Amino acid sequence: MKRAIIIGATSGIGQEVAKCLLLEGWQIGIAGRLWKWS
């Protein structure tokens, strides 16, 4: 399984990258200002 750490996953590009990687089956760790995504 591939793994990634994404900094700035609260919104914008970081959030979209996190979503795309999850859909592709990646295991991710995220950091951001808020827990709940809009």
JSON list of N, CA and C in Angstrom, two decimals:
[
{"chain": "A", "resi": 1, "resn": "MET", "atom": "N", "xyz": [0.84, -1.18, 0.00]},
{"chain": "A", "resi": 1, "resn": "MET", "atom": "CA", "xyz": [0.00, 0.00, 0.00]},
{"chain": "A", "resi": 1, "resn": "MET", "atom": "C", "xyz": [0.88, 1.24, 0.00]},
{"chain": "A", "resi": 2, "resn": "LYS", "atom": "N", "xyz": [0.55, 2.18, -0.84]},
{"chain": "A", "resi": 2, "resn": "LYS", "atom": "CA", "xyz": [1.30, 3.43, -0.90]},
{"chain": "A", "resi": 2, "resn": "LYS", "atom": "C", "xyz": [0.84, 4.36, 0.21]},
{"chain": "A", "resi": 3, "resn": "ARG", "atom": "N", "xyz": [1.77, 5.21, 0.67]},
{"chain": "A", "resi": 3, "resn": "ARG", "atom": "CA", "xyz": [1.49, 6.12, 1.77]},
{"chain": "A", "resi": 3, "resn": "ARG", "atom": "C", "xyz": [1.92, 7.53, 1.42]},
{"chain": "A", "resi": 4, "resn": "ALA", "atom": "N", "xyz": [1.18, 8.51, 1.96]},
{"chain": "A", "resi": 4, "resn": "ALA", "atom": "CA", "xyz": [1.52, 9.92, 1.74]},
{"chain": "A", "resi": 4, "resn": "ALA", "atom": "C", "xyz": [1.16, 10.72, 2.98]},
{"chain": "A", "resi": 5, "resn": "ILE", "atom": "N", "xyz": [1.90, 11.79, 3.22]},
{"chain": "A", "resi": 5, "resn": "ILE", "atom": "CA", "xyz": [1.57, 12.77, 4.25]},
{"chain": "A", "resi": 5, "resn": "ILE", "atom": "C", "xyz": [1.25, 14.06, 3.53]},
{"chain": "A", "resi": 6, "resn": "ILE", "atom": "N", "xyz": [0.09, 14.63, 3.82]},
{"chain": "A", "resi": 6, "resn": "ILE", "atom": "CA", "xyz": [-0.35, 15.85, 3.14]},
{"chain": "A", "resi": 6, "resn": "ILE", "atom": "C", "xyz": [-0.47, 16.96, 4.18]},
{"chain": "A", "resi": 7, "resn": "ILE", "atom": "N", "xyz": [0.28, 18.03, 3.96]},
{"chain": "A", "resi": 7, "resn": "ILE", "atom": "CA", "xyz": [0.23, 19.20, 4.82]},
{"chain": "A", "resi": 7, "resn": "ILE", "atom": "C", "xyz": [-0.68, 20.23, 4.15]},
{"chain": "A", "resi": 8, "resn": "GLY", "atom": "N", "xyz": [-1.59, 20.81, 4.91]},
{"chain": "A", "resi": 8, "resn": "GLY", "atom": "CA", "xyz": [-2.52, 21.79, 4.35]},
{"chain": "A", "resi": 8, "resn": "GLY", "atom": "C", "xyz": [-3.74, 21.14, 3.73]},
{"chain": "A", "resi": 9, "resn": "ALA", "atom": "N", "xyz": [-4.22, 20.07, 4.35]},
{"chain": "A", "resi": 9, "resn": "ALA", "atom": "CA", "xyz": [-5.34, 19.32, 3.77]},
{"chain": "A", "resi": 9, "resn": "ALA", "atom": "C", "xyz": [-6.71, 19.86, 4.16]},
{"chain": "A", "resi": 10, "resn": "THR", "atom": "N", "xyz": [-6.76, 21.01, 4.82]},
{"chain": "A", "resi": 10, "resn": "THR", "atom": "CA", "xyz": [-8.03, 21.59, 5.23]},
{"chain": "A", "resi": 10, "resn": "THR", "atom": "C", "xyz": [-8.85, 22.07, 4.04]},
{"chain": "A", "resi": 11, "resn": "SER", "atom": "N", "xyz": [-8.18, 22.64, 3.05]},
{"chain": "A", "resi": 11, "resn": "SER", "atom": "CA", "xyz": [-8.92, 23.19, 1.91]},
{"chain": "A", "resi": 11, "resn": "SER", "atom": "C", "xyz": [-8.01, 23.26, 0.69]},
{"chain": "A", "resi": 12, "resn": "GLY", "atom": "N", "xyz": [-8.62, 23.64, -0.42]},
{"chain": "A", "resi": 12, "resn": "GLY", "atom": "CA", "xyz": [-7.86, 23.88, -1.64]},
{"chain": "A", "resi": 12, "resn": "GLY", "atom": "C", "xyz": [-7.21, 22.65, -2.22]},
{"chain": "A", "resi": 13, "resn": "ILE", "atom": "N", "xyz": [-6.01, 22.85, -2.73]},
{"chain": "A", "resi": 13, "resn": "ILE", "atom": "CA", "xyz": [-5.28, 21.78, -3.42]},
{"chain": "A", "resi": 13, "resn": "ILE", "atom": "C", "xyz": [-4.99, 20.61, -2.49]},
{"chain": "A", "resi": 14, "resn": "GLY", "atom": "N", "xyz": [-4.59, 20.90, -1.26]},
{"chain": "A", "resi": 14, "resn": "GLY", "atom": "CA", "xyz": [-4.29, 19.82, -0.31]},
{"chain": "A", "resi": 14, "resn": "GLY", "atom": "C", "xyz": [-5.48, 18.93, -0.05]},
{"chain": "A", "resi": 15, "resn": "GLN", "atom": "N", "xyz": [-6.65, 19.52, 0.09]},
{"chain": "A", "resi": 15, "resn": "GLN", "atom": "CA", "xyz": [-7.87, 18.74, 0.32]},
{"chain": "A", "resi": 15, "resn": "GLN", "atom": "C", "xyz": [-8.20, 17.87, -0.89]},
{"chain": "A", "resi": 16, "resn": "GLU", "atom": "N", "xyz": [-8.09, 18.43, -2.07]},
{"chain": "A", "resi": 16, "resn": "GLU", "atom": "CA", "xyz": [-8.41, 17.66, -3.28]},
{"chain": "A", "resi": 16, "resn": "GLU", "atom": "C", "xyz": [-7.41, 16.54, -3.52]},
{"chain": "A", "resi": 17, "resn": "VAL", "atom": "N", "xyz": [-6.14, 16.79, -3.25]},
{"chain": "A", "resi": 17, "resn": "VAL", "atom": "CA", "xyz": [-5.13, 15.74, -3.38]},
{"chain": "A", "resi": 17, "resn": "VAL", "atom": "C", "xyz": [-5.44, 14.61, -2.41]},
{"chain": "A", "resi": 18, "resn": "ALA", "atom": "N", "xyz": [-5.79, 14.95, -1.18]},
{"chain": "A", "resi": 18, "resn": "ALA", "atom": "CA", "xyz": [-6.12, 13.93, -0.18]},
{"chain": "A", "resi": 18, "resn": "ALA", "atom": "C", "xyz": [-7.30, 13.07, -0.64]},
{"chain": "A", "resi": 19, "resn": "LYS", "atom": "N", "xyz": [-8.33, 13.70, -1.15]},
{"chain": "A", "resi": 19, "resn": "LYS", "atom": "CA", "xyz": [-9.50, 12.96, -1.64]},
{"chain": "A", "resi": 19, "resn": "LYS", "atom": "C", "xyz": [-9.13, 12.03, -2.79]},
{"chain": "A", "resi": 20, "resn": "CYS", "atom": "N", "xyz": [-8.36, 12.54, -3.73]},
{"chain": "A", "resi": 20, "resn": "CYS", "atom": "CA", "xyz": [-7.96, 11.73, -4.89]},
{"chain": "A", "resi": 20, "resn": "CYS", "atom": "C", "xyz": [-7.13, 10.53, -4.47]},
{"chain": "A", "resi": 21, "resn": "LEU", "atom": "N", "xyz": [-6.18, 10.75, -3.57]},
{"chain": "A", "resi": 21, "resn": "LEU", "atom": "CA", "xyz": [-5.34, 9.64, -3.13]},
{"chain": "A", "resi": 21, "resn": "LEU", "atom": "C", "xyz": [-6.16, 8.59, -2.38]},
{"chain": "A", "resi": 22, "resn": "LEU", "atom": "N", "xyz": [-7.10, 9.03, -1.55]},
{"chain": "A", "resi": 22, "resn": "LEU", "atom": "CA", "xyz": [-7.96, 8.07, -0.85]},
{"chain": "A", "resi": 22, "resn": "LEU", "atom": "C", "xyz": [-8.75, 7.22, -1.83]},
{"chain": "A", "resi": 23, "resn": "LEU", "atom": "N", "xyz": [-9.28, 7.85, -2.87]},
{"chain": "A", "resi": 23, "resn": "LEU", "atom": "CA", "xyz": [-10.05, 7.11, -3.87]},
{"chain": "A", "resi": 23, "resn": "LEU", "atom": "C", "xyz": [-9.18, 6.10, -4.62]},
{"chain": "A", "resi": 24, "resn": "GLU", "atom": "N", "xyz": [-7.89, 6.39, -4.72]},
{"chain": "A", "resi": 24, "resn": "GLU", "atom": "CA", "xyz": [-6.96, 5.48, -5.40]},
{"chain": "A", "resi": 24, "resn": "GLU", "atom": "C", "xyz": [-6.41, 4.40, -4.47]},
{"chain": "A", "resi": 25, "resn": "GLY", "atom": "N", "xyz": [-6.83, 4.42, -3.20]},
{"chain": "A", "resi": 25, "resn": "GLY", "atom": "CA", "xyz": [-6.42, 3.38, -2.27]},
{"chain": "A", "resi": 25, "resn": "GLY", "atom": "C", "xyz": [-5.19, 3.67, -1.44]},
{"chain": "A", "resi": 26, "resn": "TRP", "atom": "N", "xyz": [-4.71, 4.90, -1.46]},
{"chain": "A", "resi": 26, "resn": "TRP", "atom": "CA", "xyz": [-3.54, 5.28, -0.68]},
{"chain": "A", "resi": 26, "resn": "TRP", "atom": "C", "xyz": [-3.91, 5.37, 0.80]},
{"chain": "A", "resi": 27, "resn": "GLN", "atom": "N", "xyz": [-2.92, 5.14, 1.65]},
{"chain": "A", "resi": 27, "resn": "GLN", "atom": "CA", "xyz": [-3.05, 5.39, 3.08]},
{"chain": "A", "resi": 27, "resn": "GLN", "atom": "C", "xyz": [-2.44, 6.77, 3.31]},
{"chain": "A", "resi": 28, "resn": "ILE", "atom": "N", "xyz": [-3.21, 7.71, 3.89]},
{"chain": "A", "resi": 28, "resn": "ILE", "atom": "CA", "xyz": [-2.70, 9.07, 4.02]},
{"chain": "A", "resi": 28, "resn": "ILE", "atom": "C", "xyz": [-2.73, 9.55, 5.46]},
{"chain": "A", "resi": 29, "resn": "GLY", "atom": "N", "xyz": [-1.82, 10.45, 5.75]},
{"chain": "A", "resi": 29, "resn": "GLY", "atom": "CA", "xyz": [-1.82, 11.22, 6.99]},
{"chain": "A", "resi": 29, "resn": "GLY", "atom": "C", "xyz": [-2.01, 12.67, 6.58]},
{"chain": "A", "resi": 30, "resn": "ILE", "atom": "N", "xyz": [-2.86, 13.38, 7.31]},
{"chain": "A", "resi": 30, "resn": "ILE", "atom": "CA", "xyz": [-3.14, 14.76, 6.93]},
{"chain": "A", "resi": 30, "resn": "ILE", "atom": "C", "xyz": [-2.90, 15.71, 8.09]},
{"chain": "A", "resi": 31, "resn": "ALA", "atom": "N", "xyz": [-2.59, 16.95, 7.77]},
{"chain": "A", "resi": 31, "resn": "ALA", "atom": "CA", "xyz": [-2.46, 18.02, 8.76]},
{"chain": "A", "resi": 31, "resn": "ALA", "atom": "C", "xyz": [-3.16, 19.24, 8.21]},
{"chain": "A", "resi": 32, "resn": "GLY", "atom": "N", "xyz": [-3.91, 19.89, 9.06]},
{"chain": "A", "resi": 32, "resn": "GLY", "atom": "CA", "xyz": [-4.63, 21.09, 8.66]},
{"chain": "A", "resi": 32, "resn": "GLY", "atom": "C", "xyz": [-5.19, 21.80, 9.87]},
{"chain": "A", "resi": 33, "resn": "ARG", "atom": "N", "xyz": [-5.92, 22.87, 9.63]},
{"chain": "A", "resi": 33, "resn": "ARG", "atom": "CA", "xyz": [-6.46, 23.67, 10.72]},
{"chain": "A", "resi": 33, "resn": "ARG", "atom": "C", "xyz": [-7.78, 23.15, 11.27]},
{"chain": "A", "resi": 34, "resn": "LEU", "atom": "N", "xyz": [-8.57, 22.47, 10.44]},
{"chain": "A", "resi": 34, "resn": "LEU", "atom": "CA", "xyz": [-9.89, 21.99, 10.85]},
{"chain": "A", "resi": 34, "resn": "LEU", "atom": "C", "xyz": [-10.00, 20.50, 10.59]},
{"chain": "A", "resi": 35, "resn": "TRP", "atom": "N", "xyz": [-10.80, 19.79, 11.40]},
{"chain": "A", "resi": 35, "resn": "TRP", "atom": "CA", "xyz": [-10.98, 18.36, 11.18]},
{"chain": "A", "resi": 35, "resn": "TRP", "atom": "C", "xyz": [-12.06, 18.10, 10.14]},
{"chain": "A", "resi": 36, "resn": "LYS", "atom": "N", "xyz": [-13.20, 18.81, 10.22]},
{"chain": "A", "resi": 36, "resn": "LYS", "atom": "CA", "xyz": [-14.33, 18.54, 9.34]},
{"chain": "A", "resi": 36, "resn": "LYS", "atom": "C", "xyz": [-14.14, 19.21, 7.98]},
{"chain": "A", "resi": 37, "resn": "TRP", "atom": "N", "xyz": [-14.19, 18.39, 6.91]},
{"chain": "A", "resi": 37, "resn": "TRP", "atom": "CA", "xyz": [-14.10, 18.93, 5.55]},
{"chain": "A", "resi": 37, "resn": "TRP", "atom": "C", "xyz": [-15.47, 19.41, 5.12]},
{"chain": "A", "resi": 38, "resn": "SER", "atom": "N", "xyz": [-15.49, 20.47, 4.35]},
{"chain": "A", "resi": 38, "resn": "SER", "atom": "CA", "xyz": [-16.78, 20.99, 3.87]},
{"chain": "A", "resi": 38, "resn": "SER", "atom": "C", "xyz": [-17.19, 20.31, 2.58]}
]
